[in-house]
Short mmCIF file of C-alpha atoms and ligand atoms in Angstrom, two decimals:
data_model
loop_
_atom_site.label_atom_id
_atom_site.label_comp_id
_atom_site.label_asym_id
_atom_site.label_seq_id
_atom_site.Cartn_x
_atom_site.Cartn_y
_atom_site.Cartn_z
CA UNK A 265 25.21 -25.91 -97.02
CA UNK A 266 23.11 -29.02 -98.13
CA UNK A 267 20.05 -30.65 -98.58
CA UNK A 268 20.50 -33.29 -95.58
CA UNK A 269 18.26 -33.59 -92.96
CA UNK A 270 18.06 -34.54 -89.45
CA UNK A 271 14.74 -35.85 -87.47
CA UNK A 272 14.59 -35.63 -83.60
CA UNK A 273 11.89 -37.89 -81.90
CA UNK A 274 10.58 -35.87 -78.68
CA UNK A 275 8.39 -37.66 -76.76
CA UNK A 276 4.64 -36.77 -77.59
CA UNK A 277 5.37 -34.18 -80.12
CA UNK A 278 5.35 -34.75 -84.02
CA UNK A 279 8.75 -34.96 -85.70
CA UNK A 280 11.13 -32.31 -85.79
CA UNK A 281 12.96 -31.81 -89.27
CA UNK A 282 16.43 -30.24 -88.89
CA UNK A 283 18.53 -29.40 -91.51
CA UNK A 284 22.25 -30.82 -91.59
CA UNK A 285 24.90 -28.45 -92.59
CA UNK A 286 28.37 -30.05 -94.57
CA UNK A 287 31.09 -28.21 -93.94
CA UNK A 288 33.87 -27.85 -96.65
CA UNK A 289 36.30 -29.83 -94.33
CA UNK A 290 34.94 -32.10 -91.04
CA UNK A 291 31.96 -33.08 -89.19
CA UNK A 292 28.28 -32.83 -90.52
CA UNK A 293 26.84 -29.43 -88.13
CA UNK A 294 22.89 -30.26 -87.25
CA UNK A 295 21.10 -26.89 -87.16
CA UNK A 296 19.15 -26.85 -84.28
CA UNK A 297 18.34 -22.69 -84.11
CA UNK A 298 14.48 -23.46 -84.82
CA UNK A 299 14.39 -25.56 -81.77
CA UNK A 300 13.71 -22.48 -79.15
CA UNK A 301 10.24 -21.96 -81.25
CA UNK A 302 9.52 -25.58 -80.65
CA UNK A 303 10.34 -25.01 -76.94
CA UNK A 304 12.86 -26.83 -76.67
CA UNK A 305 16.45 -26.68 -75.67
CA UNK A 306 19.56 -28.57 -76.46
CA UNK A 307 22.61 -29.06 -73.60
CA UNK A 308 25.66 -29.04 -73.91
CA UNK A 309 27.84 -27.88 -71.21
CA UNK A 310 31.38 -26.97 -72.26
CA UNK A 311 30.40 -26.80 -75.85
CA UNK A 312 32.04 -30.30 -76.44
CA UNK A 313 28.97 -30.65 -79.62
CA UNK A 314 28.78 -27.66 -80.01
CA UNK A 315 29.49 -25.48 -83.25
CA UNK A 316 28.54 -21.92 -82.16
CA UNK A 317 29.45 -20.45 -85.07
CA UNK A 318 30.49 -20.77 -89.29
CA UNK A 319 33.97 -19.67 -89.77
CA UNK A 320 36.51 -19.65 -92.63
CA UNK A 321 39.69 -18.98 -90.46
CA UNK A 322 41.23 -22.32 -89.27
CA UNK A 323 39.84 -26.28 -89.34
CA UNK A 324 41.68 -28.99 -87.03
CA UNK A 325 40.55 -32.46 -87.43
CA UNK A 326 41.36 -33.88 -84.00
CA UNK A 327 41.36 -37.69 -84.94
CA UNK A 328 44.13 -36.96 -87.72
CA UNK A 329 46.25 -34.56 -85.95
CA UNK A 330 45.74 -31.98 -88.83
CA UNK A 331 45.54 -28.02 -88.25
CA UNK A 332 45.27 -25.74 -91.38
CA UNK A 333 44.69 -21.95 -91.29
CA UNK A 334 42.71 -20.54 -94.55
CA UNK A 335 43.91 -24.36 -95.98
CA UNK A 336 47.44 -24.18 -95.21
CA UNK A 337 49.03 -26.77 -93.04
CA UNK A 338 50.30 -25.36 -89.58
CA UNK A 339 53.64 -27.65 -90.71
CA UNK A 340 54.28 -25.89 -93.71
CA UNK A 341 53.48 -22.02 -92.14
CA UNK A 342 55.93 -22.82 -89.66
CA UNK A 343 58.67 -24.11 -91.99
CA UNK A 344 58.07 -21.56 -94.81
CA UNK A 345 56.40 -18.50 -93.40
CA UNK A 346 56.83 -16.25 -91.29
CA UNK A 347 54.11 -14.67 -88.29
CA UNK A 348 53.29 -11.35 -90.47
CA UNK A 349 52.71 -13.23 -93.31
CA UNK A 350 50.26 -16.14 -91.11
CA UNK A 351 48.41 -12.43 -89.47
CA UNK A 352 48.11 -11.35 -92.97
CA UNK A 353 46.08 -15.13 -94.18
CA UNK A 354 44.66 -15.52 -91.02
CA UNK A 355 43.37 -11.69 -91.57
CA UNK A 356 42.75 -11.67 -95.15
CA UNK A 357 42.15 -15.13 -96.12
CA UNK A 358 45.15 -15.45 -99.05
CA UNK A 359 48.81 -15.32 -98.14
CA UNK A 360 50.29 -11.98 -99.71
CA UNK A 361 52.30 -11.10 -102.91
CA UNK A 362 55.18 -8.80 -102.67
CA UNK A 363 53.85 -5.75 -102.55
CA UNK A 364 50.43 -6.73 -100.25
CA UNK A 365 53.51 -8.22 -97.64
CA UNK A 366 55.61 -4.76 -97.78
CA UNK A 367 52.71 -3.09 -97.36
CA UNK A 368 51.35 -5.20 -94.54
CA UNK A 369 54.90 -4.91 -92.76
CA UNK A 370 55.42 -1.26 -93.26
CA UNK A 371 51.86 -0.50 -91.63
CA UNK A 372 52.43 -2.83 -88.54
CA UNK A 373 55.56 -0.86 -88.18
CA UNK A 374 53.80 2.07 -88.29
CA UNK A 375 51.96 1.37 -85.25
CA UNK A 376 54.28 -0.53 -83.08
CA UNK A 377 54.70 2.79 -80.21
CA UNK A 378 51.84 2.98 -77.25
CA UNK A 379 50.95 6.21 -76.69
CA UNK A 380 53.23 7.53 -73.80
CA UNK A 381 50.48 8.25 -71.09
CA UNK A 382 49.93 4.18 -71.22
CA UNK A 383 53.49 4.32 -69.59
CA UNK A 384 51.90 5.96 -66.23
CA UNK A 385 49.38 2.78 -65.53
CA UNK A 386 52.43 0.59 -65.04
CA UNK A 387 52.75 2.56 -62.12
CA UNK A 388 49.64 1.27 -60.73
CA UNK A 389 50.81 -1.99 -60.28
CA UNK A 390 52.68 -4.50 -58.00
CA UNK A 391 56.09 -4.56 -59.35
CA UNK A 392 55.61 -8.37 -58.30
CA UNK A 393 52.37 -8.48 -60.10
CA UNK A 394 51.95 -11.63 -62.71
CA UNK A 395 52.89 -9.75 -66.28
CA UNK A 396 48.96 -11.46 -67.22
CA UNK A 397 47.27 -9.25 -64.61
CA UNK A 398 48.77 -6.48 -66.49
CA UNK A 399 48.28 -7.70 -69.97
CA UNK A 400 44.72 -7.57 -68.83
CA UNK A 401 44.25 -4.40 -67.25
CA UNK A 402 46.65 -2.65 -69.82
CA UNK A 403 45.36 -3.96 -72.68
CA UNK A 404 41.90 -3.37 -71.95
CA UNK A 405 42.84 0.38 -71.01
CA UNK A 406 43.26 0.67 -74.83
CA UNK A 407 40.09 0.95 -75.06
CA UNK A 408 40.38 4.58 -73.46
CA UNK A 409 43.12 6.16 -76.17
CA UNK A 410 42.04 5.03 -79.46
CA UNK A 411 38.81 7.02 -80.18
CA UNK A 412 39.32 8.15 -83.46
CA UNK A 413 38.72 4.48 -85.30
CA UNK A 414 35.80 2.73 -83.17
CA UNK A 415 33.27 2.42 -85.54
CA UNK A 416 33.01 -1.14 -85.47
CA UNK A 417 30.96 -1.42 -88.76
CA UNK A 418 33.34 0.03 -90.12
CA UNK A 419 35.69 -2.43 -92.32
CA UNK A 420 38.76 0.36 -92.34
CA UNK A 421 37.83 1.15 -88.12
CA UNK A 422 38.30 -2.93 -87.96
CA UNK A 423 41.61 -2.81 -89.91
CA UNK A 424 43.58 -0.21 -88.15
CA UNK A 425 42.42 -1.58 -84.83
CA UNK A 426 43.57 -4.74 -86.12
CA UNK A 427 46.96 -3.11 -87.43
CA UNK A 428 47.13 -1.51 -83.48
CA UNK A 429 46.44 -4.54 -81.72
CA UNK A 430 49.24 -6.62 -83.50
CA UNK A 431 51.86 -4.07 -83.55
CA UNK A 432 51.67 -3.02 -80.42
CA UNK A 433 50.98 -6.02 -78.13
CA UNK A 434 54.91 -6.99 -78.30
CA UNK A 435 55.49 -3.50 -77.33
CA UNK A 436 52.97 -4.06 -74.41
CA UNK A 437 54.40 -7.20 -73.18
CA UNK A 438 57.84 -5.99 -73.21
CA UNK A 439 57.11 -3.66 -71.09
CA UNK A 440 55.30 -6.10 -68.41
CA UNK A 441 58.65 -7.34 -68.09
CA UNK A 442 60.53 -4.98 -68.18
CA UNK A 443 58.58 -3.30 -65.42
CA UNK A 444 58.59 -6.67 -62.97
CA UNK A 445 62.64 -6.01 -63.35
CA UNK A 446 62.82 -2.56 -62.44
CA UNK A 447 64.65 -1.62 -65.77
CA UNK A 448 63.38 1.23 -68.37
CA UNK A 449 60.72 0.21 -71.10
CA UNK A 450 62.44 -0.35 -74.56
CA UNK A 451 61.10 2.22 -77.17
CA UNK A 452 60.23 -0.55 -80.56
CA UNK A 453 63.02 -0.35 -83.16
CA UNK A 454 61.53 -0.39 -86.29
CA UNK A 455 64.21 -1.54 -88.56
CA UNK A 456 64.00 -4.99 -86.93
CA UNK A 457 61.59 -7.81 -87.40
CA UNK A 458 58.57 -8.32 -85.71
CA UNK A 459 59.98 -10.84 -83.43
CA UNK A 460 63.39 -9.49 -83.23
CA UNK A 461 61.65 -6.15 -82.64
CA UNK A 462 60.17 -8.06 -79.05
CA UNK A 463 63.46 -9.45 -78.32
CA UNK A 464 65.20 -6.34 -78.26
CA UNK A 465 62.64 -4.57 -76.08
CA UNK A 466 62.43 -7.91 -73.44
CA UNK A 467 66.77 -7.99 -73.29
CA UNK A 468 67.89 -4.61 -74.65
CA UNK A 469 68.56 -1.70 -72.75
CA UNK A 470 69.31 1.97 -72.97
CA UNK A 471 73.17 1.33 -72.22
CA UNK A 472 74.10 -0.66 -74.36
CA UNK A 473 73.30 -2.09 -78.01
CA UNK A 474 71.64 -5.28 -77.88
CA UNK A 475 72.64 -7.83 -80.28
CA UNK A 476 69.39 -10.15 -81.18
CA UNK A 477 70.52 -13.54 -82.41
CA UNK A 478 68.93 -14.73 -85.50
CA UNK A 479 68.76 -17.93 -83.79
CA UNK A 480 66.63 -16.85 -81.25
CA UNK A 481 64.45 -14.70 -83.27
CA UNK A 482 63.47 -17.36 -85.93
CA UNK A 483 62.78 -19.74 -82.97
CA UNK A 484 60.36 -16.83 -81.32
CA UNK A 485 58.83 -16.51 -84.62
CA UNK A 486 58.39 -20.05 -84.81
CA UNK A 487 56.40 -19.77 -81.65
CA UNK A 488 54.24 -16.70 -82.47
CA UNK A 489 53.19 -18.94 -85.54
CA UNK A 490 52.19 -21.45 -83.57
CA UNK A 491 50.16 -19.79 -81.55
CA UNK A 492 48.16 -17.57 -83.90
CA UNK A 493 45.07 -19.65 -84.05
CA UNK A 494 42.95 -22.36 -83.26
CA UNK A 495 39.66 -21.96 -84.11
CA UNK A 496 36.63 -21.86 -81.53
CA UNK A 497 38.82 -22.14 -78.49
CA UNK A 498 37.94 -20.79 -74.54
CA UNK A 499 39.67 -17.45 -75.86
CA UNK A 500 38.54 -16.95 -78.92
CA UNK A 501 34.94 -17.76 -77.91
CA UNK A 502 35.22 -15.08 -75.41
CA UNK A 503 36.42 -12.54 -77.58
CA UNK A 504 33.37 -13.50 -80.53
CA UNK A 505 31.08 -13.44 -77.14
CA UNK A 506 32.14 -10.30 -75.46
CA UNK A 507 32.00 -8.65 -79.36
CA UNK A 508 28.53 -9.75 -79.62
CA UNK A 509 27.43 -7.55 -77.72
CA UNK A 510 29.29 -4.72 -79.93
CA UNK A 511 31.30 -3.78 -76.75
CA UNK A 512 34.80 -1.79 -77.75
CA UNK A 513 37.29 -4.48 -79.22
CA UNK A 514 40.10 -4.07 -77.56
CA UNK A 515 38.24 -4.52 -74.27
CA UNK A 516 36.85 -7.97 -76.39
CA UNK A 517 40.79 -8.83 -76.37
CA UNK A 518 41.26 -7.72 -72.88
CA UNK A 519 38.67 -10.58 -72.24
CA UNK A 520 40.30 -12.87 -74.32
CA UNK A 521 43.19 -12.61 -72.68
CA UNK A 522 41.83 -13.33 -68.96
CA UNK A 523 40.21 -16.15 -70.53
CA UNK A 524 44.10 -17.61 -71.99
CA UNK A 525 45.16 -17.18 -68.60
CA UNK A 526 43.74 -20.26 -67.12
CA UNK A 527 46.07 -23.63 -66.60
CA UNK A 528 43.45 -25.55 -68.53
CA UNK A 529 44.04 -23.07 -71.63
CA UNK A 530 47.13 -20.71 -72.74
CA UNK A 531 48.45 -20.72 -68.83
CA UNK A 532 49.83 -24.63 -69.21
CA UNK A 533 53.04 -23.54 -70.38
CA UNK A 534 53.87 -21.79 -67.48
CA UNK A 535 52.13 -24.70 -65.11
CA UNK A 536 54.47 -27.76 -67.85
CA UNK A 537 58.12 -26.05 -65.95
CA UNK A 538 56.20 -25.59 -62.71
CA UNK A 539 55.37 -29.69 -62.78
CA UNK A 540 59.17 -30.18 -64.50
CA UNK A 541 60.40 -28.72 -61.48
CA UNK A 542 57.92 -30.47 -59.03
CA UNK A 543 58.79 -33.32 -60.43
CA UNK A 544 62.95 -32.54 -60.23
CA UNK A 545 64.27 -35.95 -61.20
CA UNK A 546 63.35 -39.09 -63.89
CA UNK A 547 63.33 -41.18 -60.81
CA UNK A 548 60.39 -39.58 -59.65
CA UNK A 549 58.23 -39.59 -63.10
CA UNK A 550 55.81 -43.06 -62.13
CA UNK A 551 55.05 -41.39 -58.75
CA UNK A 552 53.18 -38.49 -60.50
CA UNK A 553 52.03 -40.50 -63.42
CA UNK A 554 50.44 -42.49 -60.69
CA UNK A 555 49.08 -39.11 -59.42
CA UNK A 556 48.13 -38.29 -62.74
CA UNK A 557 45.58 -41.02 -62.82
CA UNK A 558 44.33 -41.15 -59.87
CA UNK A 559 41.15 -39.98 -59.59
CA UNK A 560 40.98 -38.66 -55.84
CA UNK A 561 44.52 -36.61 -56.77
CA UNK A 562 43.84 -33.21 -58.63
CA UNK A 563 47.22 -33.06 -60.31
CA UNK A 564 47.33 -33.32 -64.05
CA UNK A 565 49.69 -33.83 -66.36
CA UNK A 566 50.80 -30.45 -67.93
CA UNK A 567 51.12 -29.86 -71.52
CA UNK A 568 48.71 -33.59 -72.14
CA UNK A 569 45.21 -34.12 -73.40
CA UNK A 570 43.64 -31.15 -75.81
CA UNK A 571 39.98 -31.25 -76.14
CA UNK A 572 39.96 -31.49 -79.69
CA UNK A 573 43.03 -33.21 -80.19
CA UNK A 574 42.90 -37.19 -79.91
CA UNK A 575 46.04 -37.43 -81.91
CA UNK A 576 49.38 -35.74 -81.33
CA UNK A 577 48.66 -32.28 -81.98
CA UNK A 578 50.40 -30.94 -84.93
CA UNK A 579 51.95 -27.99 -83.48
CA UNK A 580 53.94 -29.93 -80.10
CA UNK A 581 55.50 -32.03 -83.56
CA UNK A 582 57.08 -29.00 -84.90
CA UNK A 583 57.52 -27.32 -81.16
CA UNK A 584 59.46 -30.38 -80.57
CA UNK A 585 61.88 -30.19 -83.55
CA UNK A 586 62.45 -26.75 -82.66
CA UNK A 587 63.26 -27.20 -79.70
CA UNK A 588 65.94 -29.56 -80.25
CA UNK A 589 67.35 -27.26 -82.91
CA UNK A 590 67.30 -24.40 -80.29
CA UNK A 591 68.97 -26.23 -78.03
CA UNK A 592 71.82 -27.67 -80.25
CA UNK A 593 72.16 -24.41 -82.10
CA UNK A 594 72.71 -22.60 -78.53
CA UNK A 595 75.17 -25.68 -77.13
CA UNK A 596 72.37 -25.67 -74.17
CA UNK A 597 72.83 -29.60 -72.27
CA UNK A 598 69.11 -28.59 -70.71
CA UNK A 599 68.11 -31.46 -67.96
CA UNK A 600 64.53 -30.03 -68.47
CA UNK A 601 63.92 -31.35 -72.04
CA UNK A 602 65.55 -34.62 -71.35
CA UNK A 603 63.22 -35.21 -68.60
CA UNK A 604 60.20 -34.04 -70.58
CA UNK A 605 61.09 -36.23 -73.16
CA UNK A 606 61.24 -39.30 -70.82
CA UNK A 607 57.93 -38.05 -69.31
CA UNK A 608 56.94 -37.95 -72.76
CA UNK A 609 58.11 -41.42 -73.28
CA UNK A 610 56.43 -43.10 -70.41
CA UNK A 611 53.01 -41.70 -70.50
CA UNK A 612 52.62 -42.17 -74.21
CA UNK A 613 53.38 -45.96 -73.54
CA UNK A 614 50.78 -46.00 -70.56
CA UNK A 615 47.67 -47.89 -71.26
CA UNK A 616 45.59 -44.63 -69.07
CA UNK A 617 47.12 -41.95 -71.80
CA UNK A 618 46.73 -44.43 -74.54
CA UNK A 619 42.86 -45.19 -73.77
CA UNK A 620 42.13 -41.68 -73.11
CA UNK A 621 44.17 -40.23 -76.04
CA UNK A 622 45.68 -38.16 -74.02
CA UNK A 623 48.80 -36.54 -76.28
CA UNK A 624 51.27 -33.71 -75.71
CA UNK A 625 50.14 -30.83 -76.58
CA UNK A 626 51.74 -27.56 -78.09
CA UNK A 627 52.86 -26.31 -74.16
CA UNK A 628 54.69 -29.16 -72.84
CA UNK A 629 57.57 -28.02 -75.54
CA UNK A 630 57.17 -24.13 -75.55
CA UNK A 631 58.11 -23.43 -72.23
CA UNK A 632 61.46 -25.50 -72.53
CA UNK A 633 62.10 -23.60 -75.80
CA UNK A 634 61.32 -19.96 -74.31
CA UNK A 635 63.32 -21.08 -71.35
CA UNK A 636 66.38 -21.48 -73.71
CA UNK A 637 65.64 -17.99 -74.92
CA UNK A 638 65.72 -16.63 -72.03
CA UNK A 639 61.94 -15.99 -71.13
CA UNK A 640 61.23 -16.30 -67.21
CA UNK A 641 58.03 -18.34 -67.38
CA UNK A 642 55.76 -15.89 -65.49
CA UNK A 643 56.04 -14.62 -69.03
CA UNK A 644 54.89 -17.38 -71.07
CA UNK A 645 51.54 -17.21 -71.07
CA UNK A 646 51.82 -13.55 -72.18
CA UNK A 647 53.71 -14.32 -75.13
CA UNK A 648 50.76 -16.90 -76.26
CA UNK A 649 48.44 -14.21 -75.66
CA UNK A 650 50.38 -11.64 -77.90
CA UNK A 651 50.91 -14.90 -80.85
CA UNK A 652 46.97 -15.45 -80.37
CA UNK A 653 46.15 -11.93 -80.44
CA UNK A 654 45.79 -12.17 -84.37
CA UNK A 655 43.30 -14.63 -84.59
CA UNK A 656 41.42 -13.47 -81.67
CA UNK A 657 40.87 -10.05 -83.96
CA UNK A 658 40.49 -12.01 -87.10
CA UNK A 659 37.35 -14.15 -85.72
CA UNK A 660 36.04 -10.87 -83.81
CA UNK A 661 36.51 -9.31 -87.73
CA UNK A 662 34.96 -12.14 -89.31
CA UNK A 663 31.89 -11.86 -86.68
CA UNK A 664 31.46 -8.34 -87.31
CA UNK A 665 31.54 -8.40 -91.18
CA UNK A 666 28.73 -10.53 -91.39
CA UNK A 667 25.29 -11.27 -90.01
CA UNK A 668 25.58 -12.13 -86.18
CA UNK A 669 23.34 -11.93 -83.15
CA UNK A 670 24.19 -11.27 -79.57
CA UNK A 671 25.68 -14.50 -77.63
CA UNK A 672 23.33 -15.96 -75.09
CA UNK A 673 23.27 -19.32 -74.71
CA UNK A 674 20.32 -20.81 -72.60
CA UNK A 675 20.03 -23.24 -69.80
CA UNK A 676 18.45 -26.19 -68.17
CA UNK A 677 17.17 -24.82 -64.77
CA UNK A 678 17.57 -27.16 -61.59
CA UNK A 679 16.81 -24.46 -59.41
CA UNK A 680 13.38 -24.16 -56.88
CA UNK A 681 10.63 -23.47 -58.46
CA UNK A 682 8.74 -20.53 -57.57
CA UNK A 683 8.39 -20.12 -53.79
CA UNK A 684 6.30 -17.12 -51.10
CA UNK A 685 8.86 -14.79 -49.71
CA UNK A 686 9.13 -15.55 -45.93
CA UNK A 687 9.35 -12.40 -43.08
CA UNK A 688 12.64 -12.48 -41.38
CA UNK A 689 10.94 -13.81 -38.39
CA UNK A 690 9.20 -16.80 -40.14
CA UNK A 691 12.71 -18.09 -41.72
N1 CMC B 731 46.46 -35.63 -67.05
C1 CMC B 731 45.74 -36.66 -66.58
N2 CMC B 731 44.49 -36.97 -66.96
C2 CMC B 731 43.94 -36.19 -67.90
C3 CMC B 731 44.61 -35.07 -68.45
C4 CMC B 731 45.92 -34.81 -68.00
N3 CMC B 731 46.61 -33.79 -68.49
N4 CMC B 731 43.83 -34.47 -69.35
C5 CMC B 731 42.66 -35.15 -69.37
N5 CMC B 731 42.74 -36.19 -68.49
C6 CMC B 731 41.69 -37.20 -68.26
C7 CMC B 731 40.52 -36.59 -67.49
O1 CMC B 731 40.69 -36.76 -66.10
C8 CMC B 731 39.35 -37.37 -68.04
O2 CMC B 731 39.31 -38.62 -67.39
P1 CMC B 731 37.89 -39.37 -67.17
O3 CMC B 731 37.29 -39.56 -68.53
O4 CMC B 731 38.28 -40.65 -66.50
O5 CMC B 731 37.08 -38.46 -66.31
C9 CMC B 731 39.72 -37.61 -69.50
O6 CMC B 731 41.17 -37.57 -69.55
C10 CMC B 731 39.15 -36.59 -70.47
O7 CMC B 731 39.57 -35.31 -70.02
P2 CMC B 731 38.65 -34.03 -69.89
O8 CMC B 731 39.18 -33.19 -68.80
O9 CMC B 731 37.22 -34.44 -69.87
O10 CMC B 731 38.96 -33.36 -71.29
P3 CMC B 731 38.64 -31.88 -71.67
O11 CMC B 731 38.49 -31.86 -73.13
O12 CMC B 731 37.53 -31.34 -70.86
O13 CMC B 731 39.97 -31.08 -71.21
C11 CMC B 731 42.15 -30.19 -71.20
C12 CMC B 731 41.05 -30.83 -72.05
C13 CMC B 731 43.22 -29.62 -72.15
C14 CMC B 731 41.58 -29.03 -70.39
C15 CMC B 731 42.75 -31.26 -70.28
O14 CMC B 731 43.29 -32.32 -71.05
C16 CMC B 731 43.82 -30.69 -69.35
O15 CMC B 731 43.50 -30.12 -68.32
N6 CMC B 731 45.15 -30.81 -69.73
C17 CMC B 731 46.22 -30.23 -68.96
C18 CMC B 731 46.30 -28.74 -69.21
C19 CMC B 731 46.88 -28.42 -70.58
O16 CMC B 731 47.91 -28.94 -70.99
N7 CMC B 731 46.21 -27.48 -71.27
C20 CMC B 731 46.70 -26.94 -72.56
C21 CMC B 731 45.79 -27.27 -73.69
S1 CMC B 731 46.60 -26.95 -75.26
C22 CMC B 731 46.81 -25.23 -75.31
C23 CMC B 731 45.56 -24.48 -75.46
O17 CMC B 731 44.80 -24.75 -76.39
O18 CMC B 731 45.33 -23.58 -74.65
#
């Protein structure tokens, strides 16, 4: 924090002196939480100025295309890490020696079974329900088994719920699959990796042994990591916002997820194959460019623009190189990816994109990627909610361990003003 200062002008009031937070990394933060006793209000909808809270987790500088969790770049976690070891930094702020990683792994393991009566609220559901509907409801049912560490001011509560939430979410999102098939839920194997682990409970079965390529599993791990975090996102706020309050956290992560759902958020990787199929052929990419910018047409372009991003974003780069290495490694010709890449190619050389900086973004390359894996894409969006899971717990930890208030933002009121109540008869 520094010395700078900010004045506002109001009209007929005296000066207002603000002070300017510095960040270690980015923009210069006014501090306008006196304003309220002044009685005034600032507005903002969508948060777009907004920083609505200090955080150590994860920076991303927009204009430069940059993304670093606890200072590491997202380019070099992907190429040298692995997604335990990004949970355990995006957890506990330093990546982990030896031991701290065993450790770290061997507890995860330890937690990766739901407790068998969470079996019976599948039954509840649709078998044609969307596996998000159930992430939701499942994951905030949670809330109802794990009594005996809710003390959320507790730093060792925080940690095992933390330890629960990332070990089992794989577990639960297997099983939304599994159930939309029909076939029995995979029991976690513990003497596989985290994301080999999921892959064996999405494809194995009880009848035979289920072989998971390493292939496959270092490009799902590549994915988790890419997903893990991004700082003050719709998600993420939601989960700090519901925590506020001090409601139960893995209801805070049930939010969180319904939040991710939406096509403007974690559900455009599902909505980038929907549009590659719409779209069916490179002869038909100008007519929904066209569509794309017109401004009486709701379609957008899936998987382009970012809110922060006005660059390419760093993590569609590395999604991109992995998914051509998926795709050679597997010997898969995909029509898909070479007509995302010309879509690619066209908008980025199309003065509308180019003015409005409008980029890919990490979901126009994950869904051709979990495609190749073998993901049907109603499951998509659930695998960015179990990658984001981690940092969604990590900023509802780093909220709880230190000084916070409730979140309640204000408003500026267009509404009548105050009015009689009228009889029925005199309306
Ligand atoms: N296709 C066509 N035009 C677009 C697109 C797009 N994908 N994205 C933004 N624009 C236009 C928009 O119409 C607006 O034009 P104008 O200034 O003339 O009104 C301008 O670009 C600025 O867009 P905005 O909607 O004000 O920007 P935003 O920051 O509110 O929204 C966004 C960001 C990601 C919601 C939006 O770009 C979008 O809907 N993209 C498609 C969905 C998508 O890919 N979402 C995944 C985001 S990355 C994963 C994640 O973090 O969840």
């Amino acid at each position: 924090m520094s010395e700078k200062k900010a004045i506002l002008k109001v009209d007929g009031r005296d000066d207002i002196e603000l002070p300017v937070h510095t960040p270690t990394l980015g923009k210069d933060v006014i501090d306008v939480s006196s304003l309220t006793g002044q009685g005034i209000f600032t507005f903002d909808p969508g948060f777009t100025s907004t920083a609505s809270c200090e955080s150590k987790i994860t920076f991303i500088d927009g204009e430069k295309g940059q993304l670093l969790h606890r200072g590491y770049s997202i380019e070099e976690l992907a190429a040298k890490s692995d997604y335990l070891e990004v949970c355990y930094l995006l957890l506990y702020g330093e990546l982990p020696n030896a031991e701290q990683r065993d450790e770290f792994v061997s507890t995860v393991k330890n937690h990766t079974m739901v407790h068998e009566q969470i079996r019976n609220l599948f039954n509840g559901f649709r078998r044609d329900a969307h596996p998000m509907a159930i992430m939701c409801g499942v994951v905030g049912a949670l809330s109802a088994f794990y009594h005996d560490s809710l003390d959320i001011k507790d730093q060792k509560h925080r940690e095992i719920t933390a330890f629960r939430l990332i070990a089992k979410i794989p577990t639960i999102a297997a099983m939304c699959y599994k159930y939309a098939l029909g076939q029995p839920f995979m029991y976690p194997r513990n003497d596989l990796g985290y994301a080999e682990n999921f892959l064996h409970m999405m494809f194995g079965t009880p009848c035979e042994e289920y072989e998971v390529s390493p292939t496959l599993a270092r490009a799902m791990d590549r994915i988790f990591i890419l997903h893990a975090d991004h700082e003050q996102n719709a998600s993420t706020s939601t989960v700090r916002l519901a925590g506020s309050s001090g409601a139960n956290p893995f209801a805070c992560i049930a939010a969180g997820i319904s939040a991710l759902w939406g096509p403007a958020h974690g559900g455009a990787n599902e909505a980038v194959l929907n549009m590659l199929d719409e779209i069916g052929d490179i002869s038909n990419i100008e007519t929904y460019i066209a569509k794309a910018k017109d401004k009486s047409d709701p379609f957008k372009l899936m998987g382009f623009g970012h809110r922060v991003y006005k660059n390419y974003d760093p993590r569609a780069t590395v999604m991109r190189e992995s998914c051509h290495e998926v795709l050679n490694e597997l010997g898969i010709n995909d029509p898909q990816l070479e007509l995302a890449m010309k879509l690619e190619e066209i908008a980025l050389s199309d003065p509308y994109f180019k003015e409005k900086k409008l980029f890919p973004n990490v979901d126009f390359y994950s869904g051709i990627i979990l495609k190749a894996i073998g993901i049907p894409t109603s499951m998509f969006t659930v695998i960015f909610a179990l990658s984001r899971t981690v940092g969604w717990i990590a900023h509802w930890n780093e909220m709880i361990s230190n000084p916070y208030k409730i979140g309640r933002p204000r408003q500026l009121y267009t509404g009548e003003t105050e009015r009689s109540f009228k009889v029925l008869g005199d309306r």
